[in-house]
Short mmCIF file of C-alpha atoms in Angstrom, two decimals:
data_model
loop_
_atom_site.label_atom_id
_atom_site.label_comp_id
_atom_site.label_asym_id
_atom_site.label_seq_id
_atom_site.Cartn_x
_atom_site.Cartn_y
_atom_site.Cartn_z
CA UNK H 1479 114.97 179.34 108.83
CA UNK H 1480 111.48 178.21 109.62
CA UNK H 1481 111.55 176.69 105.75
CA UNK H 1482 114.80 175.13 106.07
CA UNK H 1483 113.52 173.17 109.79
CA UNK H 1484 110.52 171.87 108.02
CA UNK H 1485 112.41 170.54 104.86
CA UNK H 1486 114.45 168.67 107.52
CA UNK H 1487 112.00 167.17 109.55
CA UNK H 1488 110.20 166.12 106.43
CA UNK H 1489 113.54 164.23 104.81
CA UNK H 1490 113.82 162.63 108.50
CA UNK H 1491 110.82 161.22 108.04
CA UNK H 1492 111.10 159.75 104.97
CA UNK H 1493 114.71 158.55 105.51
CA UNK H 1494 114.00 157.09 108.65
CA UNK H 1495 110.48 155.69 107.78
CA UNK H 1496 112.96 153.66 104.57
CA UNK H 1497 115.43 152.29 107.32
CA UNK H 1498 112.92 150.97 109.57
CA UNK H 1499 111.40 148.61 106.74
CA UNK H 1500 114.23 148.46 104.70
CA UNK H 1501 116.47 147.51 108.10
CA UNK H 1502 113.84 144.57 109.56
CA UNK H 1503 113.66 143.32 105.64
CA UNK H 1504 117.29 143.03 105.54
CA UNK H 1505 117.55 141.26 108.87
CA UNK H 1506 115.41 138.83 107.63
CA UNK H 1507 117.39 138.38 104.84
CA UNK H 1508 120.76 137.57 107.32
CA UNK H 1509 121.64 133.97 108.44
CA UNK H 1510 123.06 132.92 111.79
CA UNK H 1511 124.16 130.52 113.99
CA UNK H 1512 121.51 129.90 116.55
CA UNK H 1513 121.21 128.70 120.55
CA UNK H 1514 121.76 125.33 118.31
CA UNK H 1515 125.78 124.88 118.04
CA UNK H 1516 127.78 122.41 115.72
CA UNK H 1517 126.02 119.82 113.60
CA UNK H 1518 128.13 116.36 115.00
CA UNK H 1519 127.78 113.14 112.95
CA UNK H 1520 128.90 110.70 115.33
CA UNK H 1521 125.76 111.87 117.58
CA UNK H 1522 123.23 112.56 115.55
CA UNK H 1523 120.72 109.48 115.78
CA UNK H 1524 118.99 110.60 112.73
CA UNK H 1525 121.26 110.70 109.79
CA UNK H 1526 119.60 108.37 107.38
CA UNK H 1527 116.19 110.24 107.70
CA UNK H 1528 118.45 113.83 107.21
CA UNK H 1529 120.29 112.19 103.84
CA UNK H 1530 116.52 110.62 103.14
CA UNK H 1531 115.49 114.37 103.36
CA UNK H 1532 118.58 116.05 101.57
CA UNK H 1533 121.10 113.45 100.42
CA UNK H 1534 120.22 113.36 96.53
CA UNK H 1535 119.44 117.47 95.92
CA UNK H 1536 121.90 120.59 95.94
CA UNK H 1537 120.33 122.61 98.82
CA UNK H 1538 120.89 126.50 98.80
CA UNK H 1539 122.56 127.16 102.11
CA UNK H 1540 121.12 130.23 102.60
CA UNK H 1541 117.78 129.08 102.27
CA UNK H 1542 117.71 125.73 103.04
CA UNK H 1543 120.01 125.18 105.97
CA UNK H 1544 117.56 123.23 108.64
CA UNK H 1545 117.96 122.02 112.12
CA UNK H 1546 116.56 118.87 113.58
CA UNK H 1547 116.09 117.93 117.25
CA UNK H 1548 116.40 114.68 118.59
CA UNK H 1549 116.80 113.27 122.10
CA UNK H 1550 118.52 116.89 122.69
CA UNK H 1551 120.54 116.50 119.92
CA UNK H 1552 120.32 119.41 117.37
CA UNK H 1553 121.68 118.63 114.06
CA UNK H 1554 122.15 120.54 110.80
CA UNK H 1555 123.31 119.23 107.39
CA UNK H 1556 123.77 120.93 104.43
CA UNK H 1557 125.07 119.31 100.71
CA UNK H 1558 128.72 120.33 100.16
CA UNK H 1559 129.40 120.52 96.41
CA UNK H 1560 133.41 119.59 96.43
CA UNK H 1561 132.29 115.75 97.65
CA UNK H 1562 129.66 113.31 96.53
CA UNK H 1563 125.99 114.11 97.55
CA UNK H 1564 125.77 111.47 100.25
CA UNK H 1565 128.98 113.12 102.30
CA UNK H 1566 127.45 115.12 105.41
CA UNK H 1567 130.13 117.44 106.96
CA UNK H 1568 130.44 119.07 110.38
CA UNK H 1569 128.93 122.57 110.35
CA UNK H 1570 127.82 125.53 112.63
CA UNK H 1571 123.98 125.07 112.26
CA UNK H 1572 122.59 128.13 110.60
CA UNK H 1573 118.94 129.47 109.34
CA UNK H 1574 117.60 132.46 108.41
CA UNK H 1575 116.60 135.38 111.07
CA UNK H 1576 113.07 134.57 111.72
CA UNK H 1577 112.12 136.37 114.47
CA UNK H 1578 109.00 138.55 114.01
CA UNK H 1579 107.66 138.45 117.25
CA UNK H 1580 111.39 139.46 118.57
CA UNK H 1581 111.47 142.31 116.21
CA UNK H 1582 108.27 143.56 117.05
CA UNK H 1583 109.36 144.04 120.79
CA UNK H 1584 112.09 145.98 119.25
CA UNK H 1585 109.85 148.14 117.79
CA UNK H 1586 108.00 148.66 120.62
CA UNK H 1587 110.76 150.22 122.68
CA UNK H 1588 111.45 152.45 119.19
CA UNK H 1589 107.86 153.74 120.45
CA UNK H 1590 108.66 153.77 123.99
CA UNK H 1591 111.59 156.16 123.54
CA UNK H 1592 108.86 158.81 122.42
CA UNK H 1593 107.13 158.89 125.56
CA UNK H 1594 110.84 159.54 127.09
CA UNK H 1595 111.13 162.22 124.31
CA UNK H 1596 107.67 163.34 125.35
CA UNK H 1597 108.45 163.28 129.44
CA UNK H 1598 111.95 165.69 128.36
CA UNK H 1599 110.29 167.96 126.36
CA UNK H 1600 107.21 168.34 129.16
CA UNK H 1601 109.85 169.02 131.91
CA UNK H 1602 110.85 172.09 129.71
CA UNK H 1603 114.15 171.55 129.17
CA UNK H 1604 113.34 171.38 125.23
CA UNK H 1605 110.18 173.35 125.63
CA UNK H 1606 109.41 174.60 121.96
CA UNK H 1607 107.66 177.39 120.85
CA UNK H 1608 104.62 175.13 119.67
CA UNK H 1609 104.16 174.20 123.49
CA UNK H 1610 104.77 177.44 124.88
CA UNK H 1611 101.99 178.77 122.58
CA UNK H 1612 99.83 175.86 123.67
CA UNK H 1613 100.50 176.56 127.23
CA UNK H 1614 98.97 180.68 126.70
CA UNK H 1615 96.23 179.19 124.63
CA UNK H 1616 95.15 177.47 128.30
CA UNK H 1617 94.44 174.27 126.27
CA UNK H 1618 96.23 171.34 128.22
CA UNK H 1619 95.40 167.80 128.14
CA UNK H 1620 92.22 166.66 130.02
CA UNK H 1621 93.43 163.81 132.30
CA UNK H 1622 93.09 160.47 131.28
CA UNK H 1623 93.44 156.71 132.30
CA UNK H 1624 96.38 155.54 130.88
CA UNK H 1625 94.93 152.23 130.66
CA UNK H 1626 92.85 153.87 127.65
CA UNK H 1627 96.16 153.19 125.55
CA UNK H 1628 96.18 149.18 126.09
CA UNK H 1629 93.37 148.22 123.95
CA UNK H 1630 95.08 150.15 121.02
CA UNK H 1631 98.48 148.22 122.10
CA UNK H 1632 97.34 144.95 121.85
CA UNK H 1633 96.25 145.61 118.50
CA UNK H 1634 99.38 147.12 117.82
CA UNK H 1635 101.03 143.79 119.04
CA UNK H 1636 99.21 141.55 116.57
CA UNK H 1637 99.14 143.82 113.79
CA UNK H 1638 102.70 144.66 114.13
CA UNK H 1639 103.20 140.92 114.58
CA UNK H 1640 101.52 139.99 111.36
CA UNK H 1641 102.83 142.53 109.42
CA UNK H 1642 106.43 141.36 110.32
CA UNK H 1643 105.57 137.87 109.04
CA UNK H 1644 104.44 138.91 106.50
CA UNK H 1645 107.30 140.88 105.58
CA UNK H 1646 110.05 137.61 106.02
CA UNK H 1647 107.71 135.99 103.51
CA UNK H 1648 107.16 139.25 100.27
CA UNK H 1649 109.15 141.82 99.19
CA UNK H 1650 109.81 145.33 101.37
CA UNK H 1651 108.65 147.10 98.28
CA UNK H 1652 105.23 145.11 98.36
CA UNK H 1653 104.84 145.37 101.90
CA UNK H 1654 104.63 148.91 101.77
CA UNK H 1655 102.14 149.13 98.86
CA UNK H 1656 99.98 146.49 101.06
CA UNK H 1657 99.27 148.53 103.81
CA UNK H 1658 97.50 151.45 101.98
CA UNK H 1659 94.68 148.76 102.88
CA UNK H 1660 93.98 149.97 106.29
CA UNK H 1661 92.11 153.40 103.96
CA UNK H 1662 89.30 150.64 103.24
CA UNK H 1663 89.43 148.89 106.78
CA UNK H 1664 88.98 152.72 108.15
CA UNK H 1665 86.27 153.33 106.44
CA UNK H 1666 84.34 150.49 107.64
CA UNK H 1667 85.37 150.02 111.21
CA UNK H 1668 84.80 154.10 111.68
CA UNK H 1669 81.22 153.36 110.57
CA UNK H 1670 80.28 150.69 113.08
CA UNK H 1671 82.15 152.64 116.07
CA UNK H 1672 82.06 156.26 115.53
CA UNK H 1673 78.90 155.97 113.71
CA UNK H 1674 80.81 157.88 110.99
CA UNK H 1675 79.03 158.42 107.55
CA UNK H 1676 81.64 157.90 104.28
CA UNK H 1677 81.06 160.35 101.30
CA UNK H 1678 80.97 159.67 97.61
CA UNK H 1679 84.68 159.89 97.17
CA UNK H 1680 85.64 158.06 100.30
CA UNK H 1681 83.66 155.21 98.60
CA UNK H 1682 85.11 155.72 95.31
CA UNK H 1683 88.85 156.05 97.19
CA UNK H 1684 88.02 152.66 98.58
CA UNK H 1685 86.92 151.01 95.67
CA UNK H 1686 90.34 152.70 94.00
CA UNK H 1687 92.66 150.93 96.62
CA UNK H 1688 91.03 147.59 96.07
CA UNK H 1689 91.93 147.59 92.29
CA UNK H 1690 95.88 148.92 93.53
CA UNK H 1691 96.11 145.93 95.80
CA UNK H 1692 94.63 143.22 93.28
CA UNK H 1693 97.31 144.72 90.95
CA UNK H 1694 100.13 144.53 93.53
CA UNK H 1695 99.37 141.04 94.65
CA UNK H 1696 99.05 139.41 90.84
CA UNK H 1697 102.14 141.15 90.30
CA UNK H 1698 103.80 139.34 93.26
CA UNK H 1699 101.96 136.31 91.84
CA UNK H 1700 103.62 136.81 88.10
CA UNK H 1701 107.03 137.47 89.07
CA UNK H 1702 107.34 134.83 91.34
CA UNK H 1703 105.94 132.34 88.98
CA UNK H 1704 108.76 133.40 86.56
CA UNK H 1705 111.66 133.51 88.93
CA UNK H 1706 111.42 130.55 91.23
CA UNK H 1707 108.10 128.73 90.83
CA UNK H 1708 104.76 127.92 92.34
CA UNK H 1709 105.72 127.35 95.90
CA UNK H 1710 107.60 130.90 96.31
CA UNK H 1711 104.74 132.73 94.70
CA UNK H 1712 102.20 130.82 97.41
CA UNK H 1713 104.89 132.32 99.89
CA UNK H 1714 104.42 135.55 98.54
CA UNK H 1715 100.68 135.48 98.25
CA UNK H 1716 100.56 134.35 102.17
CA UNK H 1717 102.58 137.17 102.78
CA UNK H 1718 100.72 139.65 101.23
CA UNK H 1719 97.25 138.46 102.89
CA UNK H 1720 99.25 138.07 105.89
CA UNK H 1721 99.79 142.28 105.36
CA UNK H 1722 96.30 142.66 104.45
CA UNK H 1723 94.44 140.79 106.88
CA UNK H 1724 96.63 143.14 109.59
CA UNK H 1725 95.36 146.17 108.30
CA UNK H 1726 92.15 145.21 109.69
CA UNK H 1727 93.73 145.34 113.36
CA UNK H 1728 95.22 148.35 112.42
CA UNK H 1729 92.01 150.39 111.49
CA UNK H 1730 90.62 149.21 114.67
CA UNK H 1731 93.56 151.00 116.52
CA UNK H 1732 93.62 153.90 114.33
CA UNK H 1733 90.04 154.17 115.43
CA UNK H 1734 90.21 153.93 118.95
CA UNK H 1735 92.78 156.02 119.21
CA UNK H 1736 90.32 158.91 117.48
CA UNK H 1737 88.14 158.37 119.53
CA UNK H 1738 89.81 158.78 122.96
CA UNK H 1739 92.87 160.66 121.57
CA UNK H 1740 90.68 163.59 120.40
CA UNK H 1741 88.65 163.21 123.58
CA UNK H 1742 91.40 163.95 126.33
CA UNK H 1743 93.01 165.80 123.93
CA UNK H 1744 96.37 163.48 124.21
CA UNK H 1745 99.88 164.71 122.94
CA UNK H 1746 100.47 162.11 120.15
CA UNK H 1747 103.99 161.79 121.20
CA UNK H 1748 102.54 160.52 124.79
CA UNK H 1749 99.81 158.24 123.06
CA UNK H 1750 102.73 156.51 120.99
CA UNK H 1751 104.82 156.43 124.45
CA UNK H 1752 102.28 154.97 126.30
CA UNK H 1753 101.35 151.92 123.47
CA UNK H 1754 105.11 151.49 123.32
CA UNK H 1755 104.94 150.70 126.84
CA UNK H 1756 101.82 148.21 127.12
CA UNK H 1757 103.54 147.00 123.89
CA UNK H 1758 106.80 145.86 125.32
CA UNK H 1759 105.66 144.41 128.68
CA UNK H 1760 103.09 142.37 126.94
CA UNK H 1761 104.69 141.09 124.54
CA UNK H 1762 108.17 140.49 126.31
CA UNK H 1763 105.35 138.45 128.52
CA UNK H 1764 103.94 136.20 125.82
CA UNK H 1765 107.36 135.71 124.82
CA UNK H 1766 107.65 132.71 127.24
CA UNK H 1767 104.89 131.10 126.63
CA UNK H 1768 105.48 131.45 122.83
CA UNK H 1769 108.98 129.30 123.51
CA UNK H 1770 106.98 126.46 124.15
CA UNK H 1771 104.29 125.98 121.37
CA UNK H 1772 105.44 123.79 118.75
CA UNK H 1773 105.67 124.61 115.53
CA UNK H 1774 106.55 121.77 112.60
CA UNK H 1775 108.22 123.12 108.97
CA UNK H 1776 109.06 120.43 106.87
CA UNK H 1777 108.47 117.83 109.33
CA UNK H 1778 111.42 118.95 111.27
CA UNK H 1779 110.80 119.12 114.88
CA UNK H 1780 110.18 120.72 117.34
CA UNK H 1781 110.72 124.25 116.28
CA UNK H 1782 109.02 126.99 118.14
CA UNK H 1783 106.36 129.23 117.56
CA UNK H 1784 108.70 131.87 118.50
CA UNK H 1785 111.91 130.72 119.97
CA UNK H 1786 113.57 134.19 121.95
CA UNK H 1787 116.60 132.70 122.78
CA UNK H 1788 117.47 131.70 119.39
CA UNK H 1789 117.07 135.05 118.22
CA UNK H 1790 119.35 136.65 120.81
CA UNK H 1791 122.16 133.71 119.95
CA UNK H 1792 121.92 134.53 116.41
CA UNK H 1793 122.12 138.70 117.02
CA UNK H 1794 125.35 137.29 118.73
CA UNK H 1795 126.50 135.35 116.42
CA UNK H 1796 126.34 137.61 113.34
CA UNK H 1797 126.48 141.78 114.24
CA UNK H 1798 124.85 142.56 110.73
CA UNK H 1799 121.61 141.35 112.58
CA UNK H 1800 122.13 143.29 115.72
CA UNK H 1801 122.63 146.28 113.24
CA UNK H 1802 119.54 145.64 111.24
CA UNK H 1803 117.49 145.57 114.92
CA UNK H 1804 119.14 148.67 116.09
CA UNK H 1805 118.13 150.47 113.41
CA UNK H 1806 114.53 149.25 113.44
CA UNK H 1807 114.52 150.24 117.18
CA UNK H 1808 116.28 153.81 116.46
CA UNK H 1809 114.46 154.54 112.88
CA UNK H 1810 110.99 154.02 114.56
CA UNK H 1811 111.66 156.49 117.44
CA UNK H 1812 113.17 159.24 114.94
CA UNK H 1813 110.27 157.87 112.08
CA UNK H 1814 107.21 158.51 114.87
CA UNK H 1815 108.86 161.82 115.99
CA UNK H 1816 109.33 163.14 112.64
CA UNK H 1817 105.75 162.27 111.49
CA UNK H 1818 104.50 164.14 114.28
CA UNK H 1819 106.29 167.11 113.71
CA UNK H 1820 105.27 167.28 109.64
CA UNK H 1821 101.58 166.64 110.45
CA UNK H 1822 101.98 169.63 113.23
CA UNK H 1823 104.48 172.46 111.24
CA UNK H 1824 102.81 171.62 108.10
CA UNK H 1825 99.73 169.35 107.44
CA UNK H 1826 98.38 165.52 107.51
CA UNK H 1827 98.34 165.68 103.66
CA UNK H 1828 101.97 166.20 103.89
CA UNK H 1829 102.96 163.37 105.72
CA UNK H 1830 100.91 161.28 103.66
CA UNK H 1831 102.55 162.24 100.50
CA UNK H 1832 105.85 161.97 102.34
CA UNK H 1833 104.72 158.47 103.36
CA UNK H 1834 103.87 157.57 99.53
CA UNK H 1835 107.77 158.79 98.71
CA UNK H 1836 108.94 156.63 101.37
CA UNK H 1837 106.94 153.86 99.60
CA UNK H 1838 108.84 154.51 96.14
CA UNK H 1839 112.36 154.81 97.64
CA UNK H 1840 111.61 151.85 99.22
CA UNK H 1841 111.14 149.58 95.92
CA UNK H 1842 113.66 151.86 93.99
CA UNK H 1843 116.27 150.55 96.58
CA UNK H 1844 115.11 146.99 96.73
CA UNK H 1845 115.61 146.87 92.84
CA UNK H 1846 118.99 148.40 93.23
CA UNK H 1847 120.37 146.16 95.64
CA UNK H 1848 118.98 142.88 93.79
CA UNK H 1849 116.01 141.84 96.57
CA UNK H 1850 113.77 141.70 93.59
CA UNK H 1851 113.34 141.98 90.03
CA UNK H 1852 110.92 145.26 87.97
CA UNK H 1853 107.80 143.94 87.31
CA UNK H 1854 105.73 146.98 85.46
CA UNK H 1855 102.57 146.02 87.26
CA UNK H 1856 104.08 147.07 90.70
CA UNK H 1857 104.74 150.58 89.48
CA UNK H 1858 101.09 150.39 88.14
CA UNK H 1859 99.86 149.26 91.26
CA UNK H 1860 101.84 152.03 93.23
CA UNK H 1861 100.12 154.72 90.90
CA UNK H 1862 96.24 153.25 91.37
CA UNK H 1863 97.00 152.90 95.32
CA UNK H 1864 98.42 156.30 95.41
CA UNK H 1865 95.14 157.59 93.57
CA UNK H 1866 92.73 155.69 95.54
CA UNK H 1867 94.37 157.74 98.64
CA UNK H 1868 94.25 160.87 96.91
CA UNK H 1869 90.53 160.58 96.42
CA UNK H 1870 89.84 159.31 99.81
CA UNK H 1871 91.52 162.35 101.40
CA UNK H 1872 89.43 164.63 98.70
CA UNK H 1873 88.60 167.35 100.91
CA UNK H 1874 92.54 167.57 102.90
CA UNK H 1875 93.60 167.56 99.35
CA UNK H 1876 91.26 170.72 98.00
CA UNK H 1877 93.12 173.70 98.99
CA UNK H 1878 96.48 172.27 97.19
CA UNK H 1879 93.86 171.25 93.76
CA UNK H 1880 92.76 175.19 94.08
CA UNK H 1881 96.02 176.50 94.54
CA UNK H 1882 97.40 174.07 91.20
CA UNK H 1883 94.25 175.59 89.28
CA UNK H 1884 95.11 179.16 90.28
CA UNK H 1885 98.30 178.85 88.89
CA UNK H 1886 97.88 176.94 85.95
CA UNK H 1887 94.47 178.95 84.84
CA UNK H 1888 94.78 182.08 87.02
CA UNK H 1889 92.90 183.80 89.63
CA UNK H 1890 88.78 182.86 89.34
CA UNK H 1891 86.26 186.08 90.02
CA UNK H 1892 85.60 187.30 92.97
CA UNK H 1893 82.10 186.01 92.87
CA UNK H 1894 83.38 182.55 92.04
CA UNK H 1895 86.22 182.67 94.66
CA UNK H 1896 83.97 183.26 97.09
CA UNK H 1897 81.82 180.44 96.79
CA UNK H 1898 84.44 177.94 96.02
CA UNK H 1899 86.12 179.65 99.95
CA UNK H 1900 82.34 178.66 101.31
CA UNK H 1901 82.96 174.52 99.57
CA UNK H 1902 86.24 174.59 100.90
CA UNK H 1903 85.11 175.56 104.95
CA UNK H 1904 82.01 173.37 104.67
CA UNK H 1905 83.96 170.64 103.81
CA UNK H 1906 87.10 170.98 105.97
CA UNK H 1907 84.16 171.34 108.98
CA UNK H 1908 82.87 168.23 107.89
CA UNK H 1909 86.29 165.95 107.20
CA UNK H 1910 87.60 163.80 109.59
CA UNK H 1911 90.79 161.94 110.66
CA UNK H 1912 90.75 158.79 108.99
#
């Protein structure tokens, strides 16, 4: 039974931690009608600098479909292949779903959900065994400030932010791959704050995951070169720095959250609860003032740097995106929950590898479904990144290299099991959360 509940909670975790990336990818992917309406001809005061802009070219509606604001007129214009390329036609104004800052606060109720989970499960109405043991063990939670869990928030705002952009602009598949960069970012950040000294293979893990990315981001580089030219594959490349770059504001929160999480001893359900919180009220916040920064494309203006109400007129307008967000909201509750659990019933090393499966099921399905194209240095690129974490987490990972060795070479002495028992409780004294 016992085997049977953890095999469960680890395929939730990998099947939910797939939807929520594979679900905010696939929004992105969706066009809609905006707060814009119905291009109109006879008021649009701009035509000859829209047909200046599109008249002579076959524009992709899917990708190319743009709105332009004059005088509070919005108008859209797309080139309609049954008629001669000058011909302009009424049309709903649509564009893509490009909404990251939107999508975040999604994401952030996803999190707050687990402090509700968190609150039910406290009251004792789902008490588990786990917690009951806890409870005789007389080892509750010190009591904290919850105002500890804000700093670590508004990272998670603008590294959750970034990593959404950079998601609209690369593949799902590379996305995931990408942030296996917040191993080298740890390292580093735990040094300056926690005054944390890396070993030899931490060092050599690093190194490891620097040659995986390199390899990840030429192959973005290569294939989009081949498939749609130089100004996608710049898309791609911002993307994936984008990715990178957020990594950095990720270690930072990882580290904090060590550092005080350990301290008071904090349930992680209740940590993720209470960052979920600060999350959405913050962000729902800078939503507003975030309506009214411009923000030029194309020389199409004014656009916003992130316009809410758009968003919310085109989850209206097309229920495929309102899908695509519940499920982001839904898979991150179920995805934090289930992580949890596997690092609790069986170990961190597990969820890790889980998380590495959930990377490959990831590209396997965006291959399937047509979102990219194979290109063998992203498999290659997978395989170094996957090392480089393997080394990293050496000394998580040496009870399950002695237990292969047993069984491929059988049992060692006695003498030598005993001193390789002595390596293994050194170290696992020594290793910490990274």
């Amino acid at each position: 039974m016992a085997t049977a509940v953890k095999i469960s909670i680890a395929t939730l975790m990998v099947v939910t931690g797939c939807i929520n990336t594979l679900s905010t990818k696939w929004a992105d992917r969706m066009s809609a009608p905006g707060r814009e309406g119905v291009y109109d001809k006879s008021t649009c005061p701009d035509l000859n600098k829209l047909e200046s802009l599109y008249g002579n070219e076959s524009v992709d509606m899917f990708t190319h479909c743009k709105a332009f604001t004059t005088n509070s007129t919005v108008c859209g214009v797309f080139y309609n292949n049954d008629t001669d390329s000058d011909t302009f036609v009424n049309q709903t104004v649509c564009h893509p779903f490009s909404h990251p800052f939107l999508q975040a606060v999604g994401m952030f109720v996803g999190e707050f959900s687990c402090w509700l989970v968190f609150k039910l499960l406290q009251s004792g109405i789902c008490l588990s065994a786990a917690r009951r043991e806890s409870k005789r063990r007389n080892d509750p939670p010190a009591q904290f400030n919850p105002i500890i869990f804000l700093v670590p928030a508004c990272c998670d705002i603008c590294g959750t932010s970034m990593m959404y952009i950079g998601l609209t602009l690369t593949y799902a598949s590379s996305f995931q791959m990408l942030r296996a960069a917040v191993i080298i970012f740890t390292g580093f950040v735990s040094m300056v704050f926690l005054q944390r000294r890396l070993k030899i293979h931490e060092w050599a893990g690093m190194v490891v995951v620097v040659i995986g990315l390199v390899i990840v981001g030429l192959s973005d580089a290569l294939f989009s070169q081949k498939e749609t030219g130089t100004s996608t594959s710049s898309g791609r490349l911002t993307g994936d720095i984008i990715i990178i770059v957020a990594q950095l504001i990720v270690a930072f929160q990882m580290t904090w959250e060590e550092k005080f999480v350990k301290r008071y001893n904090v349930p992680a359900l209740q940590a993720v609860g209470w960052e979920g919180i600060f999350g959405f009220c913050i962000l729902s916040v800078l939503l507003v003032p975030f309506y009214f920064i411009p923000f030029a494309v194309n020389g199409l203006t004014p656009l916003r740097f992130e316009d809410a109400l758009d968003g919310f007129a085109q989850i209206a307008n097309n229920k495929l995106i309102l899908i695509g967000v519940l499920l982001n909201i839904m898979s991150i509750a179920f995805f934090n929950f289930a992580g949890i659990s596997v690092t609790k019933m069986i170990s961190a090393v597990t969820r890790m590898v889980l998380d590495s499966v959930r990377t490959l099921f990831i590209w396997m399905f965006s291959l399937a479904v047509g979102w990219q194209k194979f290109q063998y240095l992203q498999p290659i690129g997978f395989a170094v990144l996957l090392s480089g974490m393997v080394i990293y987490h050496y000394d998580d990972f040496k009870p399950y290299f002695k237990r292969v060795q047993v069984a491929l070479c059988g049992k060692p002495s006695p003498e030598r099991e005993n001193l390789i028992n002595a390596d293994l409780s050194g170290s696992q004294k020594s290793s910490r959360y990274t």
